[in-house]
Amino acid sequence: MASRSHRSPRRSSRPGRRTALVSAVAVAAVALVASLVMAFGSGRGAEGEEARKVTTTAAADAPARERPTPTGRTSSPSPSPSSSASTSASPSPSPTPTAKSPKPKVTSARRPGSGTATLAGRIRPRTTYQGIATLYDAGNGDGACSFGPSDDMMIAAMNTTDYETSRACGAYVLVRSGSASVTVRITNECPSPCKPGQLDLSTQAFAKLADPSRGQIPITWSLVSPGSPDTLSIRYKTGSSQYWCGIQALGHRNPLARLEVRTGSGWTALARTGYNYFLSEHGAGCGGAIRITDIYGEQLTLDGIALRPNTVQPTRVQFARH
């Protein structure tokens, strides 16, 4: 038997039958509207689900730079895809090992000295000093002058008086004892009880003059300007920055009289320390042009010296021989 809801409606003149018919039509209309709303809502839900999936996929594919770091700290932004797209034709170069810094250039002509050591301290050219030579184990050749290890062990420590707050550092002296002689470079300081005129020679250098078993011998010595040194180098001290720096010259043929840096007010001479660095306490001139002067008054001006702490940077220049 067919259900009542599927029977065809019959006309009736009785009010109760008409009322029931109207009610049935209203219920059917409401059901139809509800069905449409559910269908429409279902479609919207599908679209929302699809949008959610797209958003999730996009987030997964986003560059790592757009995601927060595990610690919550935001990393520095890298170039956006739109900006990098313009250069996509040429791939970015892969990182390469740090190359040696180029040799600094001389930006001013060499200024020759007077030929006389007017800027010399206690140790002066064409002067012979008397004293004694002792010997010590120089190890790898490093010493108070902060030059670092030395390949050439013909080196010596100068007594504190003649060391003169590192003014003797890098000086070459010819040492004589009887008929024997040896040229040594000053790389260290010999504190008390070393006396003025005394040199503390490396064992290797002492052996050129006498049997090391003697321990002490009388000597004479004098400053020389050798012909063998290569071009000089510059080094910034560890910890140097634009706010404070120490500068050192290495491999200079003649002793240094001063080291200056170029600042807004001109050339500024830096104070020399006992460990053979020239200090700019407030950073003035750090990373700029450097001018060094030897005891003969010759000046060499260097530019292009990068502010790279504890890096030996060779130049193309050297002081003249005297």
Tab-separated table of C-alpha atoms in Angstrom:
chain	number	residue	atom	x	y	z
A	1	MET	CA	0.000	0.000	0.000
A	2	ALA	CA	1.354	3.455	-0.910
A	3	SER	CA	2.167	5.755	1.940
A	4	ARG	CA	-0.146	8.634	2.640
A	5	SER	CA	2.407	11.283	1.799
A	6	HIS	CA	2.607	10.009	-1.780
A	7	ARG	CA	-1.146	10.074	-2.478
A	8	SER	CA	-2.495	12.648	-4.881
A	9	PRO	CA	-4.373	15.398	-3.061
A	10	ARG	CA	-8.198	15.456	-3.632
A	11	ARG	CA	-10.353	18.508	-3.717
A	12	SER	CA	-12.702	18.772	-0.742
A	13	SER	CA	-15.114	21.387	0.237
A	14	ARG	CA	-14.556	20.654	3.909
A	15	PRO	CA	-12.358	23.239	5.741
A	16	GLY	CA	-10.437	20.570	7.670
A	17	ARG	CA	-9.308	18.833	4.515
A	18	ARG	CA	-8.166	22.170	2.984
A	19	THR	CA	-6.238	23.064	6.114
A	20	ALA	CA	-4.448	19.755	6.085
A	21	LEU	CA	-3.572	20.228	2.444
A	22	VAL	CA	-2.086	23.690	3.067
A	23	SER	CA	-0.078	22.354	5.994
A	24	ALA	CA	1.314	19.548	3.883
A	25	VAL	CA	2.362	21.997	1.161
A	26	ALA	CA	4.066	24.258	3.737
A	27	VAL	CA	5.966	21.350	5.234
A	28	ALA	CA	7.121	20.292	1.794
A	29	ALA	CA	8.310	23.833	1.038
A	30	VAL	CA	10.223	24.057	4.276
A	31	ALA	CA	11.827	20.697	3.604
A	32	LEU	CA	12.845	21.859	0.122
A	33	VAL	CA	14.405	25.074	1.482
A	34	ALA	CA	16.238	23.131	4.190
A	35	SER	CA	17.555	20.722	1.590
A	36	LEU	CA	18.850	23.604	-0.539
A	37	VAL	CA	20.520	25.242	2.472
A	38	MET	CA	22.217	21.998	3.444
A	39	ALA	CA	23.409	21.450	-0.112
A	40	PHE	CA	24.727	25.002	-0.342
A	41	GLY	CA	26.411	24.747	3.083
A	42	SER	CA	27.974	21.444	2.100
A	43	GLY	CA	29.453	23.058	-0.987
A	44	ARG	CA	30.801	25.917	1.043
A	45	GLY	CA	32.297	23.438	3.478
A	46	ALA	CA	34.001	21.625	0.641
A	47	GLU	CA	35.349	24.865	-0.682
A	48	GLY	CA	36.553	25.821	2.797
A	49	GLU	CA	38.197	22.449	3.207
A	50	GLU	CA	39.838	22.811	-0.191
A	51	ALA	CA	41.013	26.339	0.729
A	52	ARG	CA	42.390	25.015	3.990
A	53	LYS	CA	44.293	22.319	2.120
A	54	VAL	CA	45.715	24.891	-0.313
A	55	THR	CA	46.782	27.163	2.543
A	56	THR	CA	48.437	24.257	4.341
A	57	THR	CA	50.255	23.235	1.177
A	58	ALA	CA	51.437	26.798	0.576
A	59	ALA	CA	52.695	27.044	4.123
A	60	ALA	CA	54.583	23.800	3.718
A	61	ASP	CA	56.148	25.021	0.497
A	62	ALA	CA	57.031	28.483	1.888
A	63	PRO	CA	60.779	29.315	2.189
A	64	ALA	CA	62.316	28.437	5.498
A	65	ARG	CA	63.186	32.119	6.118
A	66	GLU	CA	59.410	32.859	6.544
A	67	ARG	CA	59.029	30.327	9.329
A	68	PRO	CA	59.904	31.132	12.935
A	69	THR	CA	63.070	29.534	14.186
A	70	PRO	CA	62.757	26.836	16.852
A	71	THR	CA	63.987	29.289	19.472
A	72	GLY	CA	61.446	31.901	18.436
A	73	ARG	CA	64.154	34.277	17.145
A	74	THR	CA	63.564	35.590	13.666
A	75	SER	CA	66.440	35.035	11.302
A	76	SER	CA	67.646	37.811	9.030
A	77	PRO	CA	65.490	37.994	5.896
A	78	SER	CA	67.025	36.828	2.685
A	79	PRO	CA	66.149	38.325	-0.708
A	80	SER	CA	62.482	37.723	-1.582
A	81	PRO	CA	61.639	35.336	-4.466
A	82	SER	CA	60.507	38.275	-6.571
A	83	SER	CA	63.844	40.026	-6.281
A	84	SER	CA	65.856	36.869	-6.852
A	85	ALA	CA	63.800	35.994	-9.900
A	86	SER	CA	65.327	38.875	-11.801
A	87	THR	CA	68.767	37.313	-11.406
A	88	SER	CA	67.745	33.697	-11.894
A	89	ALA	CA	69.399	33.624	-15.301
A	90	SER	CA	72.805	33.678	-13.621
A	91	PRO	CA	73.063	31.273	-10.654
A	92	SER	CA	74.501	32.570	-7.430
A	93	PRO	CA	78.176	31.680	-7.033
A	94	SER	CA	78.901	29.001	-4.485
A	95	PRO	CA	80.970	29.993	-1.441
A	96	THR	CA	84.703	29.864	-2.036
A	97	PRO	CA	87.533	29.719	0.511
A	98	THR	CA	88.727	33.090	1.707
A	99	ALA	CA	91.450	34.260	-0.623
A	100	LYS	CA	94.556	36.024	0.526
A	101	SER	CA	94.037	39.736	0.699
A	102	PRO	CA	95.577	41.668	-2.182
A	103	LYS	CA	98.814	43.464	-1.503
A	104	PRO	CA	98.178	47.013	-0.312
A	105	LYS	CA	99.049	49.775	-2.693
A	106	VAL	CA	101.373	52.697	-2.097
A	107	THR	CA	99.249	55.796	-2.455
A	108	SER	CA	101.980	58.376	-2.107
A	109	ALA	CA	105.481	58.577	-3.452
A	110	ARG	CA	108.296	57.323	-1.290
A	111	ARG	CA	109.660	60.140	0.813
A	112	PRO	CA	113.395	59.537	1.195
A	113	GLY	CA	115.049	60.159	4.502
A	114	SER	CA	117.893	62.485	5.200
A	115	GLY	CA	120.404	59.656	5.367
A	116	THR	CA	121.186	60.408	8.993
A	117	ALA	CA	119.380	58.744	11.851
A	118	THR	CA	117.896	61.905	13.316
A	119	LEU	CA	114.919	59.925	14.687
A	120	ALA	CA	116.940	57.164	16.315
A	121	GLY	CA	116.673	56.447	20.005
A	122	ARG	CA	119.446	54.893	22.061
A	123	ILE	CA	120.611	52.637	19.215
A	124	ARG	CA	122.147	54.755	16.483
A	125	PRO	CA	123.849	53.852	13.198
A	126	ARG	CA	127.629	54.028	12.843
A	127	THR	CA	127.967	53.619	16.587
A	128	THR	CA	129.709	50.686	18.236
A	129	TYR	CA	128.436	49.421	21.572
A	130	GLN	CA	130.311	47.249	24.051
A	131	GLY	CA	128.811	44.665	26.314
A	132	ILE	CA	128.528	40.976	26.938
A	133	ALA	CA	126.629	38.206	25.185
A	134	THR	CA	124.787	35.505	27.045
A	135	LEU	CA	122.598	32.787	25.580
A	136	TYR	CA	119.064	31.515	26.106
A	137	ASP	CA	116.769	28.885	24.684
A	138	ALA	CA	114.768	30.922	22.174
A	139	GLY	CA	112.238	28.156	21.548
A	140	ASN	CA	110.326	28.889	18.327
A	141	GLY	CA	111.748	32.404	18.105
A	142	ASP	CA	108.776	34.307	19.459
A	143	GLY	CA	109.379	36.982	22.074
A	144	ALA	CA	108.402	40.325	23.576
A	145	CYS	CA	108.320	41.966	20.130
A	146	SER	CA	105.266	39.818	19.266
A	147	PHE	CA	106.609	38.836	15.857
A	148	GLY	CA	105.602	35.217	16.337
A	149	PRO	CA	107.602	32.088	15.491
A	150	SER	CA	110.742	32.643	13.422
A	151	ASP	CA	112.172	30.493	10.646
A	152	ASP	CA	115.561	32.158	11.081
A	153	MET	CA	116.978	31.549	14.533
A	154	MET	CA	119.731	34.153	14.233
A	155	ILE	CA	117.889	36.267	16.802
A	156	ALA	CA	118.561	38.014	20.100
A	157	ALA	CA	116.945	39.682	23.107
A	158	MET	CA	117.944	43.264	23.853
A	159	ASN	CA	118.533	44.482	27.395
A	160	THR	CA	115.613	46.540	28.759
A	161	THR	CA	117.492	49.858	28.665
A	162	ASP	CA	118.381	49.581	24.978
A	163	TYR	CA	115.098	47.826	24.191
A	164	GLU	CA	113.556	51.235	24.884
A	165	THR	CA	109.847	50.289	24.949
A	166	SER	CA	110.235	48.081	21.851
A	167	ARG	CA	112.064	50.684	19.721
A	168	ALA	CA	114.767	48.044	19.203
A	169	CYS	CA	112.279	45.481	17.845
A	170	GLY	CA	113.140	44.386	14.319
A	171	ALA	CA	116.570	46.022	14.360
A	172	TYR	CA	119.453	44.084	12.816
A	173	VAL	CA	122.732	44.230	14.721
A	174	LEU	CA	126.135	42.886	13.798
A	175	VAL	CA	127.718	41.178	16.817
A	176	ARG	CA	131.495	40.580	17.015
A	177	SER	CA	133.580	38.572	19.401
A	178	GLY	CA	137.240	38.246	18.538
A	179	SER	CA	137.435	37.297	14.853
A	180	ALA	CA	133.917	35.817	14.728
A	181	SER	CA	130.745	37.716	13.879
A	182	VAL	CA	127.040	37.112	13.379
A	183	THR	CA	124.089	39.333	12.366
A	184	VAL	CA	121.005	38.905	14.508
A	185	ARG	CA	117.537	40.415	14.553
A	186	ILE	CA	116.084	41.736	17.806
A	187	THR	CA	112.896	39.841	18.618
A	188	ASN	CA	112.846	39.828	22.400
A	189	GLU	CA	113.644	41.771	25.572
A	190	CYS	CA	116.188	40.725	28.166
A	191	PRO	CA	115.005	42.093	31.540
A	192	SER	CA	117.141	42.666	34.610
A	193	PRO	CA	119.746	41.510	35.470
A	194	CYS	CA	120.652	42.139	31.798
A	195	LYS	CA	122.716	45.326	31.724
A	196	PRO	CA	122.914	48.124	29.113
A	197	GLY	CA	124.928	46.906	26.136
A	198	GLN	CA	124.126	43.243	26.867
A	199	LEU	CA	122.597	40.921	24.268
A	200	ASP	CA	120.986	37.597	25.089
A	201	LEU	CA	121.583	35.493	21.982
A	202	SER	CA	119.733	32.414	20.853
A	203	THR	CA	121.805	29.295	21.339
A	204	GLN	CA	122.201	29.006	17.565
A	205	ALA	CA	123.489	32.579	17.257
A	206	PHE	CA	125.821	32.273	20.256
A	207	ALA	CA	127.353	29.155	18.697
A	208	LYS	CA	128.499	31.284	15.746
A	209	LEU	CA	130.728	33.243	18.126
A	210	ALA	CA	131.868	30.733	20.733
A	211	ASP	CA	131.176	27.384	22.297
A	212	PRO	CA	127.783	27.636	24.084
A	213	SER	CA	129.368	25.985	27.120
A	214	ARG	CA	131.142	29.258	27.838
A	215	GLY	CA	127.789	30.866	28.649
A	216	GLN	CA	129.060	34.457	28.490
A	217	ILE	CA	131.527	36.319	26.259
A	218	PRO	CA	132.580	39.946	25.711
A	219	ILE	CA	131.227	41.491	22.501
A	220	THR	CA	130.882	44.656	20.475
A	221	TRP	CA	127.819	45.289	18.342
A	222	SER	CA	126.445	47.896	15.943
A	223	LEU	CA	123.282	48.591	13.959
A	224	VAL	CA	123.211	47.468	10.317
A	225	SER	CA	120.824	47.857	7.384
A	226	PRO	CA	120.909	44.462	5.630
A	227	GLY	CA	120.217	43.850	1.983
A	228	SER	CA	118.291	40.593	2.356
A	229	PRO	CA	114.888	41.501	3.858
A	230	ASP	CA	111.865	41.149	1.582
A	231	THR	CA	109.046	43.700	1.521
A	232	LEU	CA	107.483	44.563	4.854
A	233	SER	CA	104.043	43.571	6.141
A	234	ILE	CA	101.341	45.018	8.378
A	235	ARG	CA	99.287	43.219	11.016
A	236	TYR	CA	96.329	44.338	13.123
A	237	LYS	CA	96.273	42.992	16.665
A	238	THR	CA	93.730	40.398	17.736
A	239	GLY	CA	90.592	42.193	18.923
A	240	SER	CA	91.078	45.218	16.682
A	241	SER	CA	87.966	46.940	15.348
A	242	GLN	CA	86.822	50.375	14.223
A	243	TYR	CA	86.638	51.343	17.897
A	244	TRP	CA	90.091	50.212	19.022
A	245	CYS	CA	93.061	48.769	17.199
A	246	GLY	CA	96.704	47.869	17.489
A	247	ILE	CA	98.931	47.991	14.395
A	248	GLN	CA	102.303	46.354	13.887
A	249	ALA	CA	104.886	46.523	11.097
A	250	LEU	CA	106.797	43.344	10.303
A	251	GLY	CA	109.934	42.667	8.294
A	252	HIS	CA	111.171	46.263	8.125
A	253	ARG	CA	114.835	46.670	7.191
A	254	ASN	CA	115.500	49.593	9.531
A	255	PRO	CA	114.179	50.303	13.023
A	256	LEU	CA	110.895	52.232	13.118
A	257	ALA	CA	110.686	55.725	14.518
A	258	ARG	CA	106.890	56.099	14.375
A	259	LEU	CA	103.651	54.805	12.900
A	260	GLU	CA	100.803	57.153	11.994
A	261	VAL	CA	97.214	56.773	10.795
A	262	ARG	CA	95.215	59.179	8.686
A	263	THR	CA	92.275	60.767	10.501
A	264	GLY	CA	89.908	63.629	9.779
A	265	SER	CA	92.421	66.064	11.228
A	266	GLY	CA	95.417	64.693	9.305
A	267	TRP	CA	98.134	62.250	10.337
A	268	THR	CA	98.043	61.073	13.948
A	269	ALA	CA	101.024	59.315	15.554
A	270	LEU	CA	100.120	56.262	17.635
A	271	ALA	CA	101.709	55.371	20.954
A	272	ARG	CA	104.045	52.378	20.901
A	273	THR	CA	103.695	49.630	23.488
A	274	GLY	CA	106.332	47.417	25.062
A	275	TYR	CA	104.952	44.481	23.064
A	276	ASN	CA	105.616	46.306	19.793
A	277	TYR	CA	102.142	47.407	18.673
A	278	PHE	CA	101.051	50.967	17.970
A	279	LEU	CA	97.670	51.617	19.595
A	280	SER	CA	94.693	53.708	18.565
A	281	GLU	CA	92.811	53.695	21.863
A	282	HIS	CA	89.599	55.216	20.488
A	283	GLY	CA	89.631	53.765	16.989
A	284	ALA	CA	90.833	56.867	15.163
A	285	GLY	CA	92.264	55.854	11.777
A	286	CYS	CA	91.664	52.118	12.274
A	287	GLY	CA	91.280	50.543	8.853
A	288	GLY	CA	92.530	53.624	7.018
A	289	ALA	CA	95.825	54.688	5.472
A	290	ILE	CA	99.012	54.005	7.466
A	291	ARG	CA	102.304	55.901	7.333
A	292	ILE	CA	105.463	54.427	8.799
A	293	THR	CA	108.764	56.233	9.264
A	294	ASP	CA	112.174	54.688	9.905
A	295	ILE	CA	114.965	56.208	11.990
A	296	TYR	CA	116.460	57.784	8.835
A	297	GLY	CA	113.284	59.780	8.243
A	298	GLU	CA	112.090	57.795	5.223
A	299	GLN	CA	108.301	57.552	5.072
A	300	LEU	CA	106.169	54.884	3.420
A	301	THR	CA	102.433	55.484	3.086
A	302	LEU	CA	100.208	52.437	2.689
A	303	ASP	CA	96.566	52.221	1.716
A	304	GLY	CA	94.304	49.226	1.224
A	305	ILE	CA	95.260	47.519	4.477
A	306	ALA	CA	92.090	45.711	5.529
A	307	LEU	CA	91.130	45.746	9.186
A	308	ARG	CA	91.617	42.000	9.649
A	309	PRO	CA	92.837	41.101	13.137
A	310	ASN	CA	95.840	38.794	13.446
A	311	THR	CA	96.369	38.596	9.674
A	312	VAL	CA	99.769	39.333	8.144
A	313	GLN	CA	99.201	41.508	5.074
A	314	PRO	CA	102.255	41.888	2.821
A	315	THR	CA	103.023	45.108	0.989
A	316	ARG	CA	105.152	45.916	-2.040
A	317	VAL	CA	107.492	48.305	-0.272
A	318	GLN	CA	110.616	48.338	1.891
A	319	PHE	CA	112.832	50.991	3.406
A	320	ALA	CA	116.060	51.893	1.612
A	321	ARG	CA	119.332	50.340	2.681
A	322	HIS	CA	121.802	52.475	4.601
